[in-house]
Tab-separated table of C-alpha atoms in Angstrom:
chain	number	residue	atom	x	y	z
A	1	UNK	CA	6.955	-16.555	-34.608
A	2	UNK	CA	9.856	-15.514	-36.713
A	3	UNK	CA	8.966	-15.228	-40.502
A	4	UNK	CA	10.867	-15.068	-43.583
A	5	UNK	CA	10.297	-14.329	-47.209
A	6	UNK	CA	11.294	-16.480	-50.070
A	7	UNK	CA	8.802	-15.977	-53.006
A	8	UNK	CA	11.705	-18.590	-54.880
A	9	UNK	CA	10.708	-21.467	-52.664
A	10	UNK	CA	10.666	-25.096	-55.134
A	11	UNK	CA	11.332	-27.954	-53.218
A	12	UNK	CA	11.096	-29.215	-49.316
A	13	UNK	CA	14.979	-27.960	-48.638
A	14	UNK	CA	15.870	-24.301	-49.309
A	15	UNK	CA	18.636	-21.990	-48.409
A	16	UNK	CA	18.221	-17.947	-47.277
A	17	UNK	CA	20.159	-15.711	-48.876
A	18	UNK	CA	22.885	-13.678	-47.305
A	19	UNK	CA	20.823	-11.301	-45.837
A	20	UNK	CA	18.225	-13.572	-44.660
A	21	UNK	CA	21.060	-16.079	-43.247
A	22	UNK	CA	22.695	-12.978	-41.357
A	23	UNK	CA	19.376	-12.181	-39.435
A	24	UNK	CA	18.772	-15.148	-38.421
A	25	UNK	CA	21.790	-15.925	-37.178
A	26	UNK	CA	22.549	-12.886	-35.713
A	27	UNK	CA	19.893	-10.889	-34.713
A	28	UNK	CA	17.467	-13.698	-33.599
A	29	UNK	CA	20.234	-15.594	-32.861
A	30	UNK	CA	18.164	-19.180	-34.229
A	31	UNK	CA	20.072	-22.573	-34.143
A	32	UNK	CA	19.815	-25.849	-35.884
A	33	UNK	CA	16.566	-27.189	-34.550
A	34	UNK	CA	14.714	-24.074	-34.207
A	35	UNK	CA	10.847	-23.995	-36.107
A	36	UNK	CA	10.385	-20.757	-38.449
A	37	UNK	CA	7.975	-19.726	-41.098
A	38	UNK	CA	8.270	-18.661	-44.542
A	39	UNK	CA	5.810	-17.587	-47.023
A	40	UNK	CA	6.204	-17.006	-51.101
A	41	UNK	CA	4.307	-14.325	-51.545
A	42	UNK	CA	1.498	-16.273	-53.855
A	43	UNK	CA	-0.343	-17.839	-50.860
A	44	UNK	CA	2.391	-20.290	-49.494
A	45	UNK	CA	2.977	-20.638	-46.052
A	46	UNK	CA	5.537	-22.889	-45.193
A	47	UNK	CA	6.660	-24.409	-41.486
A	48	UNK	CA	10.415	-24.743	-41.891
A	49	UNK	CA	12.893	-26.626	-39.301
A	50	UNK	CA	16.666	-25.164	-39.312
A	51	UNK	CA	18.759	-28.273	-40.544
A	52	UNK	CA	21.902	-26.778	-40.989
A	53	UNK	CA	24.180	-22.986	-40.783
A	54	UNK	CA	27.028	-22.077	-42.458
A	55	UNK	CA	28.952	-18.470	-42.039
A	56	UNK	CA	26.413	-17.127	-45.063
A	57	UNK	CA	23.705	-19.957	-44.995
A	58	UNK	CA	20.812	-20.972	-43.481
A	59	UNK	CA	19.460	-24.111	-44.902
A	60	UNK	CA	15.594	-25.590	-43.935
A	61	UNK	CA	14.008	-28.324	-44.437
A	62	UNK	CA	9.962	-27.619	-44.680
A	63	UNK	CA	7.516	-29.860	-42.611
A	64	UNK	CA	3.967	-28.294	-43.378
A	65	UNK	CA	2.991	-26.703	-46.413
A	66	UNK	CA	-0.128	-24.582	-46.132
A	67	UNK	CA	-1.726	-23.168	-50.123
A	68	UNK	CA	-4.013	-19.841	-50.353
A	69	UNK	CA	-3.492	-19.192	-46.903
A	70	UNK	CA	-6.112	-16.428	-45.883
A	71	UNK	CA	-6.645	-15.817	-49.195
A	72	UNK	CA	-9.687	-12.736	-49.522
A	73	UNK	CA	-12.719	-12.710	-52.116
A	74	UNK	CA	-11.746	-9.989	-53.530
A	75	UNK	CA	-8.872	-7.592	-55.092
A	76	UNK	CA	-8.319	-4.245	-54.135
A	77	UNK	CA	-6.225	-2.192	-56.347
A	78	UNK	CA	-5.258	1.478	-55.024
A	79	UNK	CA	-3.487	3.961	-57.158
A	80	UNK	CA	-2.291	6.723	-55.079
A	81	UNK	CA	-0.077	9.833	-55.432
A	82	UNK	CA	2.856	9.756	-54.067
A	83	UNK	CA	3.302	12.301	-51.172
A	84	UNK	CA	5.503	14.787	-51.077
A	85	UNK	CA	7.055	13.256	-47.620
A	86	UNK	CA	7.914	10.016	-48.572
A	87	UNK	CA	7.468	8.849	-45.316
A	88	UNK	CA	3.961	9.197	-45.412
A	89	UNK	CA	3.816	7.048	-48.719
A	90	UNK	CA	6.107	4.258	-46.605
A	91	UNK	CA	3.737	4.080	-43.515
A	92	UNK	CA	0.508	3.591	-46.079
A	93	UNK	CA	2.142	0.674	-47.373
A	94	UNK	CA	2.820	-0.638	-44.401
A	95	UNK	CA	-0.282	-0.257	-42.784
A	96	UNK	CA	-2.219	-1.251	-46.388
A	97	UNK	CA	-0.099	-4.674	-46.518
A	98	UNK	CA	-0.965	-5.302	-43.044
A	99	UNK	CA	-5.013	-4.734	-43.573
A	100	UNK	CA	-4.793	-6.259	-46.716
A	101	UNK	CA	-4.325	-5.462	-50.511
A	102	UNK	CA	-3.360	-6.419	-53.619
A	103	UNK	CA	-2.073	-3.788	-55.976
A	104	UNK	CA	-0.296	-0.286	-55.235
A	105	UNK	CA	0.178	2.341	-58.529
A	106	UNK	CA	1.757	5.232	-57.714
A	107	UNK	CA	0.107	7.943	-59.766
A	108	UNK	CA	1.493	10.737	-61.486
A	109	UNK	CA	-1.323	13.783	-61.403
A	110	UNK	CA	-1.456	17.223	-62.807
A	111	UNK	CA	-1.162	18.393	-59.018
A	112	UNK	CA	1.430	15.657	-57.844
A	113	UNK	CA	4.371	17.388	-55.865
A	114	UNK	CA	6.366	13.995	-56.364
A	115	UNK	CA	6.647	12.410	-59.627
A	116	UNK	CA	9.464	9.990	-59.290
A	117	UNK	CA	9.549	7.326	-56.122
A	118	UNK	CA	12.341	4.511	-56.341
A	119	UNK	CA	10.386	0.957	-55.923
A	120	UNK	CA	13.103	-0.925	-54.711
A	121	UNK	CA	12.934	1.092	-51.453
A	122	UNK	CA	8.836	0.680	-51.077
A	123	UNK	CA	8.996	-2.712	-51.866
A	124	UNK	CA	11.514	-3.650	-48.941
A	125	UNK	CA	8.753	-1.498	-46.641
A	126	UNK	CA	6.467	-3.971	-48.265
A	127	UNK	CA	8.633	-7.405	-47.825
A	128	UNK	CA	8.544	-6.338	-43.724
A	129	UNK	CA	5.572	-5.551	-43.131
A	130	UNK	CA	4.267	-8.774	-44.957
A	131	UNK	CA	6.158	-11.002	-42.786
A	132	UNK	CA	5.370	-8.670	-39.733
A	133	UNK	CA	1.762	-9.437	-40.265
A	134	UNK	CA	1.927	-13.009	-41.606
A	135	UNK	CA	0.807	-12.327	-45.351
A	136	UNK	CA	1.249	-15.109	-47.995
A	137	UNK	CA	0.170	-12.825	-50.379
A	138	UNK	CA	3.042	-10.018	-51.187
A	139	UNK	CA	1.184	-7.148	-52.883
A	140	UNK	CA	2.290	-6.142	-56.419
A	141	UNK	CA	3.770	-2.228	-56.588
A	142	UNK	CA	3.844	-1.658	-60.154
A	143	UNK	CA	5.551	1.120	-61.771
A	144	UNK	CA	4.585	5.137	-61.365
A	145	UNK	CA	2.053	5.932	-64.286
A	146	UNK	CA	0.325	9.149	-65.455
A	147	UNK	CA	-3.817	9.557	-64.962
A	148	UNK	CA	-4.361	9.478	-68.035
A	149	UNK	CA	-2.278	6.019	-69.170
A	150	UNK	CA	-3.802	4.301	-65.927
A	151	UNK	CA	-7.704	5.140	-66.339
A	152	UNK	CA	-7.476	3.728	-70.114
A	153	UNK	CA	-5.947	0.486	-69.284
A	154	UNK	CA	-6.592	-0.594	-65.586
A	155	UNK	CA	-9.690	-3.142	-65.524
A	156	UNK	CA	-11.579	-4.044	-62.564
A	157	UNK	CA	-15.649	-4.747	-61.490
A	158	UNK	CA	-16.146	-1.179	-59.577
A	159	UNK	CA	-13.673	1.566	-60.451
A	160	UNK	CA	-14.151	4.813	-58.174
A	161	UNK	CA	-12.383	8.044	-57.737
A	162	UNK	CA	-12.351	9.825	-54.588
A	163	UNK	CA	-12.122	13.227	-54.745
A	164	UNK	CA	-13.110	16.607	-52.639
A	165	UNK	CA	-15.134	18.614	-54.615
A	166	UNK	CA	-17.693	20.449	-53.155
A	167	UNK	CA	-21.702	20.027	-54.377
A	168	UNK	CA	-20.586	16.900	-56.841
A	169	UNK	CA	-22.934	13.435	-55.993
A	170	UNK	CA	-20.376	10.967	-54.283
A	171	UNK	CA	-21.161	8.054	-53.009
A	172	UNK	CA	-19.083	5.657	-49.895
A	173	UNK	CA	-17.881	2.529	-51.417
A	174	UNK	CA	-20.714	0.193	-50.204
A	175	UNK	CA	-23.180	2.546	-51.565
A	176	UNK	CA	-21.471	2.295	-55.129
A	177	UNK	CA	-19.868	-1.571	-55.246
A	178	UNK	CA	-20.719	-5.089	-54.153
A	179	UNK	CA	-19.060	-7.376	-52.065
A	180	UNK	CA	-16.371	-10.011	-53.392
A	181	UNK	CA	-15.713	-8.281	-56.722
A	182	UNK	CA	-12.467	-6.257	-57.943
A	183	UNK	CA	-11.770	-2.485	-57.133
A	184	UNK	CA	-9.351	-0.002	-58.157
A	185	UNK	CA	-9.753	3.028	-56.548
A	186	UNK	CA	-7.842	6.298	-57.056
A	187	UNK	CA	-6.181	8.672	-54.210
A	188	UNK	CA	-4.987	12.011	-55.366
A	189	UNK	CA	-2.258	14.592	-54.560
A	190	UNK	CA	-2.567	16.506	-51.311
A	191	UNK	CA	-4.000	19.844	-53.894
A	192	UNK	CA	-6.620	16.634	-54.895
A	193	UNK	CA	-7.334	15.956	-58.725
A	194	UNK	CA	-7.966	18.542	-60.994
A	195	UNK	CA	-11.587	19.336	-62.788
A	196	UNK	CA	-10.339	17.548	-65.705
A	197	UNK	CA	-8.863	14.428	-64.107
A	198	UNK	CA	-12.460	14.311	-62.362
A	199	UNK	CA	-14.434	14.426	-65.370
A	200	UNK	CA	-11.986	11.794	-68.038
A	201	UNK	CA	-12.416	9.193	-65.014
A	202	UNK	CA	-15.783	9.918	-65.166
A	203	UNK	CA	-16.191	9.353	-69.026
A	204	UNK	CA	-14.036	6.083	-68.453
A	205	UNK	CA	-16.778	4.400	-65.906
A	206	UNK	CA	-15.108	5.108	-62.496
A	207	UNK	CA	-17.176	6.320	-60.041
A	208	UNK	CA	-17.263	9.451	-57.810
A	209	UNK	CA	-16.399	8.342	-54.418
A	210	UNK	CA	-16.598	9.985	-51.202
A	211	UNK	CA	-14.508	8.757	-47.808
A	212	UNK	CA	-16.217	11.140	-45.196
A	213	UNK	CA	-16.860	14.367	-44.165
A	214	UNK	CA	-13.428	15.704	-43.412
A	215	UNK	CA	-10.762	16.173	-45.785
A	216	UNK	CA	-8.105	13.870	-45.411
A	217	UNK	CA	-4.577	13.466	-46.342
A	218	UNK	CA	-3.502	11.620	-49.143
A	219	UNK	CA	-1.893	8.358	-46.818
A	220	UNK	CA	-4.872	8.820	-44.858
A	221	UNK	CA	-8.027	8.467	-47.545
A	222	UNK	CA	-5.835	5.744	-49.182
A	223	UNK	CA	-5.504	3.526	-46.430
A	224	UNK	CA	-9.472	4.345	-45.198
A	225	UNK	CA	-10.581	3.423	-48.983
A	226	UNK	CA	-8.235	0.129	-48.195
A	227	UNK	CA	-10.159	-0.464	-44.936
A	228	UNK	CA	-13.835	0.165	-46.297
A	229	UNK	CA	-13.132	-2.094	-49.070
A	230	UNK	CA	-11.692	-5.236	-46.899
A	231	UNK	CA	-14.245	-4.360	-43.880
A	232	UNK	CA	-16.730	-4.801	-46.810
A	233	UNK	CA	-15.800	-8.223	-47.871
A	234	UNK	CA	-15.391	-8.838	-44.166
């Protein structure tokens, strides 16, 4: 099944762009005739026949339209520190997008070893994996924020903070939330958030959270969080 995004989409004919055109041409080498899907990235998944192929377009004609497509009870928000290796950053987006997910804040801590990421390049990581795994929905990456500016003005039905203290009550994330609601839940830097950070998201309602026993990396307790919360609402 060979999937492409166009979160433009307005009318039953509709043209890739240059980039799109080229792939389909040729890398998957497609001809006029040839079935595809697209989706919009707000819930629209579209069944497309190639019509026509110029040297820098590919125009379709759509034949099924298909609204909210798998859309999930609930919204998961993570904000999560950017890593150090921005690889590891890259491959929890990917794997997030895939499980599922709405909103990704990178967040700027007092510990954070990386405080500027460039969202152009996370959102392509984004785009692919979304049409790898069939998503109408194309999660939102907003803009890198500090702790302090995100925990004052993020809303949401169960707000948690995972963190690694030692001999602090925590709780897992069906212990301290309720299916088919919102969450926002925040991953820290690899040296974890600071006494301070712990204790202002405590005094703005989020909730100590635990993910386990072991101490994980910071890619690694974001995307668990992102699979407790959708294996939840399950």
């Amino acid at each position: 099944m060979h999937v492409f995004y166009t979160p433009d989409i307005t009318s039953d004919t509709y043209s890739l762009n240059e980039e799109e055109s080229r792939h389909c041409m040729k890398v998957l080498r497609l001809v006029i005739g040839d079935i595809v899907h697209l989706i919009d990235g707000q819930g629209g998944l579209y069944e497309a026949e190639i019509i026509a192929e110029s040297k820098r377009n590919v125009t379709l004609r759509v034949l099924k339209t298909t609204r909210e497509y798998q859309k999930r009870n609930h919204g998961l928000h993570i904000a999560v520190a950017p890593t150090k290796n921005i690889d590891r950053l890259e491959w929890f987006l990917e794997k997030a997008t895939e499980i599922g997910i709405d909103t990704i804040t990178p967040l700027i801590c007092e510990r954070s070893e990386r405080k500027i990421v460039k969202e152009e390049r996370l959102n392509k990581v984004i785009t692919s994996a979304v049409k790898q795994s069939l998503q109408a929905y194309h999660p939102v990456l907003n803009e890198a924020v500090s702790f302090k500016e995100l925990i004052s003005r993020e809303t949401a039905t169960y707000k948690m903070i995972a963190h690694c203290v030692d001999g602090e009550p925590r709780g897992f994330i069906s212990q301290v939330s309720q299916p088919g609601q919102s969450y926002l839940i925040l991953i820290g830097p690899e040296g974890d958030f600071t006494p301070n950070e712990i204790q202002l998201a405590l005094q703005n309602d989020f909730k100590p959270l635990t993910l386990g026993n072991t101490r994980l990396r910071t890619e690694t307790a974001a995307l668990a969080a992102c699979f407790e919360v959708n294996y939840l609402n399950r």
